[in-house]
Short mmCIF file of C-alpha atoms in Angstrom, two decimals:
data_model
loop_
_atom_site.label_atom_id
_atom_site.label_comp_id
_atom_site.label_asym_id
_atom_site.label_seq_id
_atom_site.Cartn_x
_atom_site.Cartn_y
_atom_site.Cartn_z
CA UNK A 27 66.18 178.57 -7.10
CA UNK A 28 66.72 175.30 -5.26
CA UNK A 29 65.39 172.70 -5.30
CA UNK A 30 63.92 172.51 -8.79
CA UNK A 31 60.28 171.42 -9.00
CA UNK A 32 59.01 168.09 -10.28
CA UNK A 33 57.01 170.00 -12.92
CA UNK A 34 60.26 171.48 -14.27
CA UNK A 35 61.98 168.09 -14.30
CA UNK A 36 59.01 166.45 -16.05
CA UNK A 37 59.08 168.91 -18.95
CA UNK A 38 62.83 169.44 -19.12
CA UNK A 39 63.25 165.66 -18.97
CA UNK A 40 60.83 165.22 -21.88
CA UNK A 41 63.59 165.77 -24.42
CA UNK A 42 65.51 168.96 -23.55
CA UNK A 43 68.00 166.82 -21.60
CA UNK A 44 68.52 164.38 -24.47
CA UNK A 45 70.31 166.25 -27.28
CA UNK A 46 73.45 164.10 -26.87
CA UNK A 47 71.68 160.79 -26.38
CA UNK A 48 68.67 161.04 -28.65
CA UNK A 49 68.80 164.16 -30.84
CA UNK A 50 65.45 163.45 -32.51
CA UNK A 51 63.57 163.59 -29.21
CA UNK A 52 65.34 166.87 -28.43
CA UNK A 53 64.38 168.25 -31.84
CA UNK A 54 60.74 167.26 -31.33
CA UNK A 55 60.71 168.86 -27.87
CA UNK A 56 61.97 172.14 -29.40
CA UNK A 57 59.63 172.09 -32.36
CA UNK A 58 56.49 171.45 -30.33
CA UNK A 59 57.01 174.36 -27.90
CA UNK A 60 54.60 176.76 -29.69
CA UNK A 61 51.89 174.09 -29.54
CA UNK A 62 52.62 173.34 -25.89
CA UNK A 63 52.34 177.02 -24.99
CA UNK A 64 49.12 177.39 -26.98
CA UNK A 65 47.54 174.35 -25.35
CA UNK A 66 48.44 175.04 -21.74
CA UNK A 67 45.12 175.25 -19.95
CA UNK A 68 46.58 174.12 -16.62
CA UNK A 69 49.49 176.59 -16.91
CA UNK A 70 52.05 173.87 -16.20
CA UNK A 71 54.08 174.55 -19.32
CA UNK A 72 54.32 178.28 -18.61
CA UNK A 73 55.39 177.43 -15.09
CA UNK A 74 58.11 175.25 -16.59
CA UNK A 75 59.26 178.09 -18.84
CA UNK A 76 59.29 180.58 -15.97
CA UNK A 77 61.31 178.26 -13.77
CA UNK A 78 63.73 177.61 -16.63
CA UNK A 79 64.44 181.37 -16.74
CA UNK A 80 64.91 181.47 -12.97
CA UNK A 81 67.50 178.68 -13.08
CA UNK A 82 69.50 180.66 -15.64
CA UNK A 83 69.16 183.84 -13.58
CA UNK A 84 70.22 182.17 -10.33
CA UNK A 85 72.78 179.71 -11.76
CA UNK A 86 70.84 177.08 -9.87
CA UNK A 87 70.66 174.20 -12.36
CA UNK A 88 73.51 172.01 -11.13
CA UNK A 89 76.14 170.77 -13.59
CA UNK A 90 75.67 167.15 -14.68
CA UNK A 91 79.12 166.13 -13.54
CA UNK A 92 82.03 167.46 -11.51
CA UNK A 93 83.94 168.17 -14.70
CA UNK A 94 81.25 170.57 -15.97
CA UNK A 95 81.39 174.05 -14.50
CA UNK A 96 78.38 176.17 -13.58
CA UNK A 97 79.30 178.70 -16.27
CA UNK A 98 79.34 176.09 -19.03
CA UNK A 99 76.08 174.64 -17.69
CA UNK A 100 74.43 178.07 -17.77
CA UNK A 101 75.71 178.78 -21.26
CA UNK A 102 74.34 175.43 -22.38
CA UNK A 103 70.97 176.29 -20.77
CA UNK A 104 70.94 179.56 -22.74
CA UNK A 105 71.40 177.50 -25.90
CA UNK A 106 68.56 175.17 -24.93
CA UNK A 107 66.37 178.17 -24.08
CA UNK A 108 67.04 179.64 -27.53
CA UNK A 109 66.24 176.29 -29.15
CA UNK A 110 63.00 176.02 -27.19
CA UNK A 111 61.68 179.55 -26.80
CA UNK A 112 63.45 181.65 -29.40
CA UNK A 113 65.61 184.74 -29.59
CA UNK A 114 64.14 186.67 -26.64
CA UNK A 115 66.59 186.08 -23.75
CA UNK A 116 65.15 184.54 -20.59
CA UNK A 117 63.78 187.21 -18.25
CA UNK A 118 66.36 188.27 -15.69
CA UNK A 119 69.32 186.75 -17.56
CA UNK A 120 72.40 188.61 -16.22
CA UNK A 121 74.44 187.68 -19.31
CA UNK A 122 72.12 187.66 -22.32
CA UNK A 123 73.65 186.43 -25.58
CA UNK A 124 73.82 189.22 -28.19
CA UNK A 125 70.99 188.53 -30.66
CA UNK A 126 73.28 188.84 -33.65
CA UNK A 127 75.51 185.98 -32.44
CA UNK A 128 72.97 183.18 -32.81
CA UNK A 129 73.80 181.00 -35.78
CA UNK A 130 76.75 182.77 -37.35
CA UNK A 131 78.72 183.06 -34.09
CA UNK A 132 77.02 180.60 -31.78
CA UNK A 133 75.81 177.10 -32.48
CA UNK A 134 73.12 175.39 -30.43
CA UNK A 135 72.23 171.68 -30.23
CA UNK A 136 69.23 172.21 -32.52
CA UNK A 137 71.44 173.87 -35.13
CA UNK A 138 73.99 171.06 -34.94
CA UNK A 139 71.46 168.23 -35.16
CA UNK A 140 68.39 169.47 -37.02
CA UNK A 141 69.79 171.97 -39.53
CA UNK A 142 71.92 170.65 -42.38
CA UNK A 143 73.26 172.30 -45.55
CA UNK A 144 70.47 170.71 -47.53
CA UNK A 145 66.94 171.41 -46.36
CA UNK A 146 65.81 167.98 -47.62
CA UNK A 147 67.97 166.18 -45.02
CA UNK A 148 67.24 168.72 -42.28
CA UNK A 149 64.40 168.20 -39.80
CA UNK A 150 61.05 168.84 -41.51
CA UNK A 151 60.39 171.42 -38.81
CA UNK A 152 63.63 173.31 -39.44
CA UNK A 153 62.32 175.96 -41.89
CA UNK A 154 59.63 177.07 -39.42
CA UNK A 155 62.07 176.94 -36.51
CA UNK A 156 64.60 179.08 -38.37
CA UNK A 157 61.99 181.56 -39.54
CA UNK A 158 60.66 182.06 -36.01
CA UNK A 159 64.22 183.06 -35.01
CA UNK A 160 64.98 185.25 -38.00
CA UNK A 161 67.62 182.80 -39.21
CA UNK A 162 68.31 181.05 -42.51
CA UNK A 163 70.02 177.80 -43.49
CA UNK A 164 72.90 179.99 -44.72
CA UNK A 165 73.32 181.58 -41.29
CA UNK A 166 73.76 178.20 -39.63
CA UNK A 167 76.08 176.99 -42.43
CA UNK A 168 78.18 180.14 -41.86
CA UNK A 169 78.29 179.34 -38.14
CA UNK A 170 79.51 175.80 -38.85
CA UNK A 171 82.27 177.23 -41.09
CA UNK A 172 83.27 179.70 -38.39
CA UNK A 173 83.29 176.95 -35.73
CA UNK A 174 86.41 175.36 -37.25
CA UNK A 175 88.49 178.35 -36.16
CA UNK A 176 86.47 179.38 -33.12
CA UNK A 177 87.81 178.87 -29.61
CA UNK A 178 84.46 177.51 -28.59
CA UNK A 179 81.47 177.30 -30.94
CA UNK A 180 78.73 177.14 -28.33
CA UNK A 181 79.99 178.96 -25.23
CA UNK A 182 81.44 182.34 -24.28
CA UNK A 183 84.29 182.74 -21.79
CA UNK A 184 83.14 183.36 -18.24
CA UNK A 185 82.88 187.12 -17.65
CA UNK A 186 84.80 189.27 -15.19
CA UNK A 187 83.37 188.93 -11.68
CA UNK A 188 81.69 185.62 -12.43
CA UNK A 189 83.00 183.68 -9.42
CA UNK A 190 82.08 186.57 -7.08
CA UNK A 191 78.56 186.51 -8.47
CA UNK A 192 78.33 182.78 -7.83
CA UNK A 193 79.60 183.19 -4.27
CA UNK A 194 76.92 185.82 -3.66
CA UNK A 195 74.11 183.68 -5.09
CA UNK A 196 75.34 180.77 -2.99
CA UNK A 197 75.46 182.92 0.16
CA UNK A 198 71.86 184.00 -0.48
CA UNK A 199 70.78 180.37 -0.61
CA UNK A 200 69.62 180.55 -4.21
CA UNK A 201 71.93 177.82 -5.39
CA UNK A 202 74.25 175.09 -4.11
CA UNK A 203 78.01 175.56 -4.37
CA UNK A 204 79.73 173.35 -6.93
CA UNK A 205 83.28 171.94 -6.96
CA UNK A 206 86.02 174.29 -8.20
CA UNK A 207 84.27 177.53 -7.27
CA UNK A 208 86.64 178.47 -4.43
CA UNK B 14 91.80 175.24 -29.71
CA UNK B 15 90.47 171.78 -28.99
CA UNK B 16 92.09 170.35 -32.11
CA UNK B 17 95.35 172.17 -31.28
CA UNK B 18 95.44 170.58 -27.82
CA UNK B 19 94.46 167.21 -29.24
CA UNK B 20 97.06 167.49 -32.02
CA UNK B 21 99.84 168.41 -29.61
CA UNK B 22 98.95 165.61 -27.24
CA UNK B 23 98.92 163.10 -30.07
CA UNK B 24 102.38 164.32 -31.17
CA UNK B 25 103.59 163.97 -27.62
CA UNK B 26 102.19 160.46 -27.36
CA UNK B 27 103.80 159.49 -30.69
CA UNK B 28 107.13 160.94 -29.59
CA UNK B 29 106.89 159.06 -26.35
CA UNK B 30 105.91 155.83 -28.01
CA UNK B 31 108.76 155.97 -30.53
CA UNK B 32 111.32 156.83 -27.89
CA UNK B 33 109.97 154.11 -25.64
CA UNK B 34 110.17 151.60 -28.45
CA UNK B 35 113.74 152.59 -29.33
CA UNK B 36 114.77 152.59 -25.68
CA UNK B 37 113.11 149.25 -25.08
CA UNK B 38 114.89 147.74 -28.05
CA UNK B 39 118.34 148.93 -27.02
CA UNK B 40 119.07 146.46 -24.20
CA UNK B 41 118.10 143.56 -26.48
CA UNK B 42 120.43 144.78 -29.21
CA UNK B 43 123.27 145.35 -26.79
CA UNK B 44 122.62 141.96 -25.26
CA UNK B 45 122.90 140.34 -28.69
CA UNK B 46 126.24 142.05 -29.33
CA UNK B 47 127.69 141.27 -25.93
CA UNK B 48 126.45 137.69 -26.22
CA UNK B 49 128.26 137.29 -29.50
CA UNK B 50 131.38 138.91 -28.12
CA UNK B 51 131.40 136.75 -25.02
CA UNK B 52 131.53 133.71 -27.26
CA UNK B 53 134.71 134.94 -28.89
CA UNK B 54 137.72 133.06 -27.72
CA UNK B 55 140.92 135.04 -28.17
CA UNK B 56 144.09 135.31 -26.14
CA UNK B 57 143.82 138.28 -23.76
CA UNK B 58 146.85 139.96 -25.25
CA UNK B 59 145.08 140.07 -28.68
CA UNK B 60 141.73 141.32 -27.45
CA UNK B 61 140.39 141.89 -23.93
CA UNK B 62 136.95 140.36 -24.62
CA UNK B 63 135.63 140.73 -21.08
CA UNK B 64 136.62 144.40 -21.03
CA UNK B 65 135.02 145.01 -24.40
CA UNK B 66 131.78 143.33 -23.33
CA UNK B 67 131.71 145.56 -20.31
CA UNK B 68 132.28 148.76 -22.28
CA UNK B 69 129.68 147.86 -24.94
CA UNK B 70 127.23 147.16 -22.18
CA UNK B 71 128.08 150.50 -20.58
CA UNK B 72 127.61 152.31 -23.87
CA UNK B 73 124.16 150.73 -24.27
CA UNK B 74 123.10 151.87 -20.84
CA UNK B 75 124.35 155.39 -21.53
CA UNK B 76 122.39 155.53 -24.80
CA UNK B 77 119.23 154.40 -23.09
CA UNK B 78 119.60 157.04 -20.38
CA UNK B 79 120.27 159.68 -23.05
CA UNK B 80 117.15 158.74 -24.97
CA UNK B 81 114.95 158.98 -21.90
CA UNK B 82 116.50 162.25 -20.85
CA UNK B 83 116.02 163.65 -24.33
CA UNK B 84 112.41 162.55 -24.24
CA UNK B 85 111.92 164.68 -21.16
CA UNK B 86 113.60 167.59 -22.97
CA UNK B 87 111.74 167.00 -26.20
CA UNK B 88 108.32 166.95 -24.67
CA UNK B 89 108.92 169.98 -22.48
CA UNK B 90 107.95 172.57 -25.15
CA UNK B 91 104.86 170.54 -26.03
CA UNK B 92 103.84 170.31 -22.41
CA UNK B 93 104.35 174.05 -21.95
CA UNK B 94 102.28 174.77 -25.06
CA UNK B 95 99.45 172.44 -24.03
CA UNK B 96 99.45 174.00 -20.57
CA UNK B 97 99.23 177.47 -22.12
CA UNK B 98 96.30 176.40 -24.30
CA UNK B 99 94.53 174.85 -21.31
CA UNK B 100 95.21 178.09 -19.44
CA UNK B 101 93.29 179.90 -22.15
CA UNK B 102 90.44 177.42 -21.82
CA UNK B 103 90.15 177.59 -18.02
CA UNK B 104 88.51 181.03 -17.77
CA UNK B 105 86.29 179.93 -20.63
CA UNK B 106 84.97 177.20 -18.40
CA UNK B 107 84.58 179.63 -15.53
CA UNK B 108 86.92 177.70 -13.26
CA UNK B 109 89.69 179.19 -11.17
CA UNK B 110 93.00 180.00 -12.91
CA UNK B 111 95.31 177.12 -13.77
CA UNK B 112 98.16 176.54 -11.30
CA UNK B 113 101.67 176.69 -12.81
CA UNK B 114 103.21 173.63 -14.45
CA UNK B 115 104.29 170.98 -11.99
CA UNK B 116 107.99 170.10 -12.38
CA UNK B 117 107.84 166.43 -13.31
CA UNK B 118 110.64 163.91 -13.02
CA UNK B 119 112.16 162.87 -16.36
CA UNK B 120 110.60 159.43 -16.22
CA UNK B 121 107.22 160.69 -14.98
CA UNK B 122 104.37 160.05 -17.40
CA UNK B 123 102.90 162.80 -19.50
CA UNK B 124 99.86 163.45 -17.32
CA UNK B 125 101.98 163.98 -14.22
CA UNK B 126 103.29 167.20 -15.81
CA UNK B 127 99.90 168.86 -15.50
CA UNK B 128 98.47 170.26 -12.30
CA UNK B 129 95.56 168.28 -10.77
CA UNK B 130 92.03 169.46 -11.53
CA UNK B 131 90.78 170.89 -14.79
CA UNK B 132 94.07 170.58 -16.73
CA UNK B 133 94.78 167.00 -15.70
CA UNK B 134 91.18 165.99 -16.29
CA UNK B 135 91.30 167.37 -19.81
CA UNK B 136 94.66 165.77 -20.60
CA UNK B 137 93.59 162.47 -19.03
CA UNK B 138 90.51 162.31 -21.18
CA UNK B 139 92.44 162.90 -24.40
CA UNK B 140 95.37 160.66 -23.42
CA UNK B 141 93.10 157.82 -22.38
CA UNK B 142 91.65 157.80 -25.86
CA UNK B 143 94.74 158.61 -27.95
CA UNK B 144 95.90 155.00 -28.08
CA UNK B 145 92.63 153.31 -28.87
CA UNK B 146 90.85 155.87 -31.00
CA UNK B 147 89.46 154.91 -34.38
CA UNK B 148 88.92 156.83 -37.55
CA UNK B 149 86.87 156.12 -40.64
CA UNK B 150 86.80 157.94 -43.95
CA UNK B 151 83.46 158.50 -45.67
CA UNK B 152 84.62 156.12 -48.43
CA UNK B 153 85.07 153.39 -45.78
CA UNK B 154 81.67 154.16 -44.30
CA UNK B 155 80.16 153.73 -47.75
CA UNK B 156 81.43 150.14 -47.79
CA UNK B 157 79.88 149.23 -44.43
CA UNK B 158 76.99 146.94 -45.38
CA UNK B 159 73.40 147.53 -44.34
CA UNK B 160 71.57 144.43 -43.06
CA UNK B 161 69.61 142.61 -45.75
CA UNK B 162 65.95 141.64 -45.39
CA UNK B 163 67.07 138.09 -44.54
CA UNK B 164 69.51 139.44 -41.92
CA UNK B 165 66.68 141.40 -40.33
CA UNK B 166 64.29 138.44 -40.35
CA UNK B 167 66.92 136.40 -38.53
CA UNK B 168 67.68 139.26 -36.10
CA UNK B 169 63.99 139.67 -35.21
CA UNK B 170 63.58 135.93 -34.81
CA UNK B 171 66.48 135.86 -32.34
CA UNK B 172 64.93 138.70 -30.35
CA UNK B 173 61.54 137.00 -30.15
CA UNK B 174 63.20 133.81 -28.91
CA UNK B 175 65.27 135.70 -26.36
CA UNK B 176 62.17 137.00 -24.52
CA UNK B 177 60.84 135.03 -21.58
CA UNK B 178 57.42 133.67 -22.64
CA UNK B 179 55.51 135.98 -20.32
CA UNK B 180 56.95 139.08 -21.98
CA UNK B 181 57.33 138.03 -25.61
CA UNK B 182 54.03 139.36 -26.99
CA UNK B 183 54.10 142.73 -25.19
CA UNK B 184 57.83 143.17 -25.74
CA UNK B 185 57.62 142.50 -29.45
CA UNK B 186 54.61 144.82 -29.76
CA UNK B 187 56.61 147.67 -28.19
CA UNK B 188 59.74 146.99 -30.26
CA UNK B 189 57.92 146.75 -33.56
CA UNK B 190 55.57 149.68 -32.91
CA UNK B 191 55.67 152.61 -35.31
CA UNK B 192 58.33 155.17 -34.45
CA UNK B 193 60.43 152.71 -32.42
CA UNK B 194 64.02 152.42 -33.59
CA UNK B 195 65.63 150.54 -30.68
CA UNK B 196 66.46 147.46 -32.78
CA UNK B 197 67.34 149.49 -35.87
CA UNK B 198 70.06 151.44 -34.03
CA UNK B 199 71.02 149.40 -30.98
CA UNK B 200 70.25 145.79 -31.96
CA UNK B 201 72.82 143.03 -31.41
CA UNK B 202 72.97 142.33 -35.18
CA UNK B 203 74.64 145.72 -35.82
CA UNK B 204 78.41 145.45 -36.32
CA UNK B 205 80.94 147.63 -34.50
CA UNK B 206 81.98 149.06 -37.86
CA UNK B 207 78.41 150.14 -38.55
CA UNK B 208 78.29 151.81 -35.10
CA UNK B 209 81.52 153.64 -35.91
CA UNK B 210 80.13 154.75 -39.29
CA UNK B 211 77.03 155.99 -37.46
CA UNK B 212 79.07 157.97 -34.92
CA UNK B 213 81.66 159.50 -37.24
CA UNK B 214 79.83 159.73 -40.57
CA UNK B 215 76.16 159.80 -39.51
CA UNK B 216 75.40 156.71 -41.56
CA UNK B 217 72.16 155.03 -40.47
CA UNK B 218 72.99 151.42 -39.52
CA UNK B 219 69.53 150.36 -40.76
CA UNK B 220 69.99 152.15 -44.08
CA UNK B 221 66.62 153.91 -43.74
CA UNK B 222 67.80 157.52 -43.52
CA UNK B 223 69.33 159.27 -46.53
CA UNK B 224 73.12 159.07 -46.69
CA UNK B 225 75.32 159.97 -49.63
CA UNK B 226 78.75 161.28 -50.47
CA UNK B 227 78.27 164.22 -52.80
CA UNK B 228 81.36 164.24 -55.06
CA UNK B 229 83.83 167.00 -54.12
CA UNK B 230 81.33 168.37 -51.61
CA UNK B 231 79.70 167.18 -48.42
CA UNK B 232 78.56 163.97 -46.83
CA UNK B 233 74.82 164.52 -46.89
CA UNK B 234 72.97 162.69 -44.12
CA UNK B 235 69.41 162.66 -42.89
CA UNK B 236 70.47 160.61 -39.86
CA UNK B 237 70.96 162.04 -36.35
CA UNK B 238 73.34 160.84 -33.66
CA UNK B 239 75.03 162.46 -30.67
CA UNK B 240 78.67 161.96 -29.62
CA UNK B 241 78.03 158.31 -28.74
CA UNK B 242 76.75 155.24 -30.60
CA UNK B 243 76.35 151.60 -29.72
CA UNK B 244 74.01 148.95 -28.48
CA UNK B 245 73.53 145.50 -27.01
CA UNK B 246 75.82 142.58 -27.76
CA UNK B 247 73.28 139.74 -27.54
CA UNK B 248 69.55 139.23 -28.06
CA UNK B 249 69.17 138.39 -24.37
CA UNK B 250 70.91 141.64 -23.33
CA UNK B 251 68.63 143.51 -25.72
CA UNK B 252 65.39 142.16 -24.23
CA UNK B 253 66.32 142.25 -20.52
CA UNK B 254 65.69 145.98 -19.93
CA UNK B 255 62.32 145.76 -21.65
CA UNK B 256 61.38 142.77 -19.51
CA UNK B 257 62.23 144.82 -16.42
CA UNK B 258 59.90 147.62 -17.54
CA UNK B 259 57.14 145.14 -18.40
CA UNK B 260 57.56 143.47 -15.00
CA UNK B 261 57.11 146.84 -13.26
CA UNK B 262 54.12 147.67 -15.47
CA UNK B 263 52.59 144.27 -14.71
CA UNK B 264 52.04 145.34 -11.09
CA UNK B 265 49.31 147.74 -12.21
CA UNK B 266 45.86 147.21 -13.62
CA UNK B 267 46.50 149.84 -16.30
CA UNK B 268 49.86 148.37 -17.24
CA UNK B 269 52.53 150.44 -18.87
CA UNK B 270 50.19 153.27 -19.85
CA UNK B 271 49.19 153.83 -16.25
CA UNK B 272 52.77 153.51 -15.02
CA UNK B 273 53.94 156.28 -17.35
CA UNK B 274 50.84 158.48 -16.96
CA UNK B 275 51.27 158.47 -13.20
CA UNK B 276 54.89 159.52 -13.33
CA UNK B 277 55.04 162.64 -15.43
CA UNK B 278 53.22 165.93 -16.01
CA UNK B 279 49.79 165.33 -17.47
CA UNK B 280 50.73 167.15 -20.66
CA UNK B 281 54.31 166.01 -21.16
CA UNK B 282 54.78 164.20 -24.45
CA UNK B 283 57.92 162.28 -23.68
CA UNK B 284 59.39 160.50 -20.70
CA UNK B 285 62.85 159.03 -20.27
CA UNK B 286 63.53 156.41 -17.58
CA UNK B 287 66.73 154.95 -16.20
CA UNK B 288 66.67 151.17 -15.79
CA UNK B 289 69.75 150.38 -13.73
CA UNK B 290 72.02 147.57 -14.94
CA UNK B 291 71.25 145.71 -11.74
CA UNK B 292 67.50 145.84 -12.24
CA UNK B 293 67.87 144.99 -15.93
CA UNK B 294 70.30 142.16 -15.20
CA UNK B 295 73.00 143.58 -17.46
CA UNK B 296 76.77 143.35 -17.00
CA UNK B 297 79.88 144.81 -18.58
CA UNK B 298 80.23 143.23 -22.01
CA UNK B 299 76.49 143.29 -22.67
CA UNK B 300 77.00 146.61 -24.47
CA UNK B 301 79.49 147.84 -27.02
CA UNK B 302 79.95 150.80 -29.31
CA UNK B 303 81.90 154.04 -29.48
CA UNK B 304 82.04 157.53 -28.06
CA UNK B 305 83.80 160.54 -29.49
CA UNK B 306 87.33 161.13 -28.18
CA UNK B 307 87.47 163.83 -25.51
CA UNK B 308 83.73 164.00 -24.84
CA UNK B 309 83.54 163.74 -21.06
CA UNK B 310 82.36 167.31 -20.47
CA UNK B 311 79.45 169.37 -21.76
CA UNK B 312 81.71 171.81 -23.62
CA UNK B 313 83.82 169.02 -25.12
CA UNK B 314 80.74 167.20 -26.39
CA UNK B 315 79.40 170.30 -28.12
CA UNK B 316 82.86 171.03 -29.56
CA UNK B 317 83.12 167.51 -30.89
CA UNK B 318 79.66 167.64 -32.46
CA UNK B 319 80.45 170.95 -34.19
CA UNK B 320 83.77 169.52 -35.46
CA UNK B 321 81.96 166.50 -36.90
CA UNK B 322 79.38 168.74 -38.58
CA UNK B 323 82.09 170.94 -40.10
CA UNK B 324 84.03 167.94 -41.40
CA UNK B 325 81.03 166.25 -42.98
CA UNK B 326 80.01 169.52 -44.63
CA UNK B 327 83.41 169.32 -46.36
CA UNK B 328 83.26 165.61 -47.14
CA UNK B 329 85.75 164.73 -44.40
CA UNK B 330 85.79 163.03 -41.06
CA UNK B 331 87.62 165.31 -38.63
CA UNK B 332 86.78 163.50 -35.40
CA UNK B 333 87.74 160.21 -33.77
CA UNK B 334 85.81 157.58 -31.86
CA UNK B 335 86.96 155.30 -29.08
CA UNK B 336 85.52 151.86 -28.21
CA UNK B 337 83.07 152.27 -25.38
CA UNK B 338 81.03 149.94 -23.20
CA UNK B 339 78.91 152.23 -20.99
CA UNK B 340 78.05 149.29 -18.73
CA UNK B 341 81.75 148.85 -17.93
CA UNK B 342 82.67 152.54 -17.86
CA UNK B 343 80.03 154.07 -15.63
CA UNK B 344 79.61 154.06 -11.86
CA UNK B 345 75.81 153.80 -12.07
CA UNK B 346 75.25 152.24 -15.49
CA UNK B 347 71.99 151.11 -16.97
CA UNK B 348 69.64 151.71 -19.84
CA UNK B 349 67.96 154.93 -20.91
CA UNK B 350 64.49 154.16 -22.24
CA UNK B 351 62.34 156.77 -23.97
CA UNK B 352 58.57 156.79 -24.55
CA UNK B 353 56.54 159.39 -26.44
CA UNK B 354 52.88 160.15 -27.04
CA UNK B 355 51.24 162.37 -29.61
CA UNK B 356 49.29 164.35 -27.02
CA UNK B 357 48.02 164.16 -23.46
CA UNK B 358 45.80 161.09 -23.10
CA UNK B 359 47.15 159.40 -26.25
CA UNK B 360 48.91 156.04 -25.78
CA UNK B 361 52.59 156.01 -24.91
CA UNK B 362 54.81 154.39 -27.53
CA UNK B 363 58.34 153.09 -27.13
CA UNK B 364 60.83 155.26 -29.03
CA UNK B 365 64.15 153.66 -28.16
CA UNK B 366 66.46 152.40 -25.44
CA UNK B 367 70.21 151.95 -25.18
CA UNK B 368 72.94 151.42 -22.58
CA UNK B 369 74.27 154.47 -20.69
CA UNK B 370 77.06 155.00 -18.14
CA UNK B 371 74.86 156.79 -15.61
CA UNK B 372 71.34 158.19 -15.16
CA UNK B 373 70.62 161.37 -17.07
CA UNK B 374 69.46 164.36 -15.02
CA UNK B 375 65.71 164.93 -14.91
CA UNK B 376 64.93 161.30 -15.58
CA UNK B 377 63.42 158.88 -13.08
CA UNK B 378 64.71 155.49 -12.13
CA UNK B 379 62.36 152.64 -12.90
CA UNK B 380 62.45 151.45 -9.30
CA UNK B 381 61.46 154.92 -8.04
CA UNK B 382 58.24 155.14 -10.07
CA UNK B 383 55.15 155.51 -7.91
#
């Protein structure tokens, strides 16, 4: 889906884009999602969530820089989606992450910033966040251990047929072509 | 894989540096010897001094050529290995397959061995930081002092004095509001060492968040920081971006609250703005700090963050930082400023602001606010 809406940018830009720069604002954005969904009388937050899923489905959220590929960007969006909305993959996701991978075999920004070995130095919201995703502090600690030997702790390799899929989505006008795709 | 590539590149750089140093020293040594010889006065039938000088000189040149040629040979297996590792990474990133190794001339630099595009970009990023990267052990971070109460009083005084009169009251109110940590993390009083300890060891420069080295276990930190740390180098640089925001807010009857309300979804609880360096009146040198080595791409940043987390969980620092002035490095630098509110309709409060190399996606530029 191109272009993205201002409503999407307003909510995505309210912290989900800031894990590198300001992890605490990212953590707050993730932890307040249940409240935002519950108090959404104008429907704008659900619209944001629905559009988020569409961008993952269509590979239409453009990479931040020329050195980021669309695949890595999409994989990162899947991580942010998990951090925000939980273990249910976004509707229409062509490459859903196996549920059992989260934590032990896949680390997200929330896991890397908010969850520490010791609950007392983790984000106060971490126990509830973990519980809502069926995870424990031990699961994330196991993922951090595994990451030392993993090829990539937060991303999968691009699947067979990936570039062809991108070309098709581009041809259908659902996304803009990015450098390095031909 | 990342640490394998980084390790190999560092070995290559070391090899290169040592060979370069030895090769660079050779002519000087040979020159010393030939100089001494030339001063020797002996009858030609005893010793042909001129001939000897010439052959020593020739030997020196040969040695130098040998060293450089061997360097090319010595780094070849490393280059091949790094290329193979990058080849494994390419499909991971969903980019087209890596072209074969480019045959480089013996005296070509290391990067010229790699094909343009993904491989060269990756190597460039690591090479650019290999020479200047810094490391810090948790024990060193422990010794980095936290500002005293007197230090902070002086730091705040300097900030107040740096504001133009028209903005001092509002600016100070924003900076000292509850939940604002702009000064505590990005203030000009914070030393480079403290920024490095923040980046690599997650030690809070203000000393507010828990930080301890648990003997024979982990570094336990309640502080959060991404793959970059740093701040402003002078009180004036610190207050300029805030003055720019206050100037824009001053155009409206409802001030800053109205400015922010009008420019985001009615229920959004946070807003991040980009104040360009030009609008803020900032220049290269007004910012300093560090970023993690090899953190120019999304995947590299997440890799780096996981590596830091793993190291600290084992009481070690496994990552490096490189000195970084975002105002000098970026093509559209400025300041990222973040406001939050408890709920729709509640007042916006300043959370923080710091220098960045370019605008972050899904943020608005101050000058584009309506």
